[in-house]
Amino acid sequence: MFQKILIANRGEIALRVLRACKELGIQTVVVHSTADADAMHVRLADESVCIGPPPSRDSYLNIHQIVAACEITGADAVHPGYGFLSENAKFADILVAHNITFIGPSGDHIRIMGDKIEAKRTAKRLGIPVVPGSDGAVTDEKEAKRIAAEIGYPVIIKASAGGGGRGMKVALTEADLDIALQTARSEAGAAFGDDAVYIEKYLQKPRHIEVQVFGDGFGRGVHFGERDCSLQRRHQKVWEEANSPALNAEERSRIGGICAKAIADLGYSGAGTIEFLYENGEFYFIEMNTRLQVEHPVTEAITGIDLVHEQIRVASGGGLSVRQEDIKFNGHAIECRINAEDPRTFTPSPGTITHFHTPGGLGIRVDSGVYSGYKIPPYYDSLIGKLIVHGRNRVECMMRLRRALDEFVVDGIKTTLPLFRDLVGNADIANGDYDIHWLEKYLAKEE
Ligand code: ADP
């Protein structure tokens, strides 16, 4: 097992990882920018190293500084959290070259999944169902027309290097195809320095369903069930649940089994999430994230397994603590992402939190790095906490969520809490009847 882990992140996820390390008796080092000197994870860590000024590129994305912090403190492993360097293959490779363990998959696996064309090709080869579309990059318009006619309109043009929902264009008919192709390509070139794009069928009312997987480092793969993250705004997840209200046990075990086998065949090590669109009973792979997800606590709630413990065990060569047959799904969990944003316009609302009171009681978990008097710096993303609620079934979970939202107090800034208080009383949400466009339509109606 590791002696000392360096946590290369900030906010709630840095604290989340720190808690797991403490439980496992592992010393912790955190790195932080000058803007985060007062952060909770800095206060609670055994050691901290300031690695630079507030902009992420000078601190949390500064590989040299982070490696230097490992050398100075003698850390033998790095947990990257999510975001920042968590899916940076070069970072993983550099750590390995310095004899420091990257708590995540190999650089090569990160590289494959970071290139969407390559990822889709790999998924298909591994027997994962994919969205019908072009085999690889599409360059000329003739070819694009031929493929689109074959799969049928509407189609979506997507950037191979895409991320965060950028570089995507929908063509409803052949008349839109040329312009969609050109715009997607130039947007991708400008945003990612790579203008390769591909075509796939545009699904009109899908749900976003993702499967949590793990490779144990010895060639075995397991799945921890799925999460439904269909409630999104601008492709950003807002509310996540496990299990999905749309799947039955047979579908869960079928898609889970396919994913676990793929992970084993790939020789993947550590945590990963295979994302699908789900429509009319069919799954369509869209991408794989090679890291811990923001929404991992809903999976922890229904399985009772600490996924960060498992990541650390696997990275240290100790394998998983569970086998597939030990993983049981208990009840229902929902996570609400609480952002420092206006609940209608979603404009960021940084500033000082004058009062912060979290709900408690059975089935309630709050993962947050903030506290009363904390000043939210304007430099980073606006997530200030996550409310995760567990119940024996979805009805109990929703009742408990409504009560927890009532208890939650965040004064001094605007947050997305009022949005969740509205959603919890909505009939479609109560029925679990929503697709990936539901929230945008709901917000447009409310305006
Ligand atoms: P990114 O890496 O930019 O987040 P994804 O491939 O994960 O890109 O897609 C992000 C979102 O875009 C999906 O959650 C979905 O809302 C939409 N999307 C992507 N592909 C399709 C498709 N084939 N049909 C319909 N919507 C899609």
Coordinates of C-alpha atoms and ligand atoms in Angstrom, one line a residue, residues 116 131-132 155-156 158 162-168 170 192 198 200-204 206 208 229 232 235 237 275-277 286-287 289 436-437, ligand 1:
K116 CA -13.4 9.9 -29.8
V131 CA -24.3 4.8 -32.5
P132 CA -24.6 4.0 -36.2
V155 CA -27.4 13.2 -38.1
I156 CA -24.8 14.8 -35.8
K158 CA -18.9 15.5 -33.8
G162 CA -14.3 17.1 -28.6
G163 CA -15.2 17.5 -25.0
G164 CA -17.6 19.4 -22.8
G165 CA -20.3 19.3 -25.5
R166 CA -18.3 21.5 -28.0
G167 CA -17.7 20.9 -31.7
M168 CA -21.1 19.2 -32.3
V170 CA -26.9 18.6 -36.0
F192 CA -9.0 21.6 -30.0
Y198 CA -17.2 12.1 -37.7
E200 CA -23.4 9.6 -36.4
K201 CA -27.2 9.2 -36.2
Y202 CA -28.8 11.9 -34.1
L203 CA -31.0 10.3 -31.5
Q204 CA -34.0 12.5 -30.7
P206 CA -32.5 9.5 -25.6
H208 CA -28.0 9.5 -20.8
C229 CA -27.7 11.5 -15.9
Q232 CA -28.6 18.2 -18.2
H235 CA -24.6 19.0 -21.8
K237 CA -25.2 17.1 -15.7
E275 CA -21.4 6.5 -21.3
F276 CA -24.4 5.6 -23.5
L277 CA -27.4 7.2 -25.0
I286 CA -20.9 7.8 -26.9
E287 CA -17.7 7.9 -24.8
N289 CA -14.3 8.6 -19.1
I436 CA -31.7 14.6 -22.2
H437 CA -33.8 17.5 -23.5
Ligands
ADP1 P1 -18.6 15.6 -24.9 O1 -17.4 14.8 -24.7 O2 -18.4 16.8 -25.6 O3 -19.4 15.7 -23.6 P2 -20.4 13.4 -25.9 O4 -20.1 12.5 -27.0 O5 -20.3 12.8 -24.5 O6 -19.5 14.7 -26.0 O7 -21.8 14.0 -26.0 C1 -22.3 15.0 -25.2 C2 -23.8 15.1 -25.3 O8 -24.2 15.4 -26.7 C3 -24.6 13.8 -25.0 O9 -24.8 13.7 -23.6 C4 -25.9 14.1 -25.8 O10 -26.7 15.0 -25.0 C5 -25.4 14.8 -27.0 N1 -25.1 13.8 -28.1 C6 -23.9 13.3 -28.4 N2 -24.1 12.4 -29.4 C7 -25.4 12.4 -29.8 C8 -26.2 11.6 -30.7 N3 -25.6 10.8 -31.6 N4 -27.5 11.9 -30.8 C9 -28.1 12.7 -29.9 N5 -27.4 13.5 -29.0 C10 -26.0 13.3 -28.9

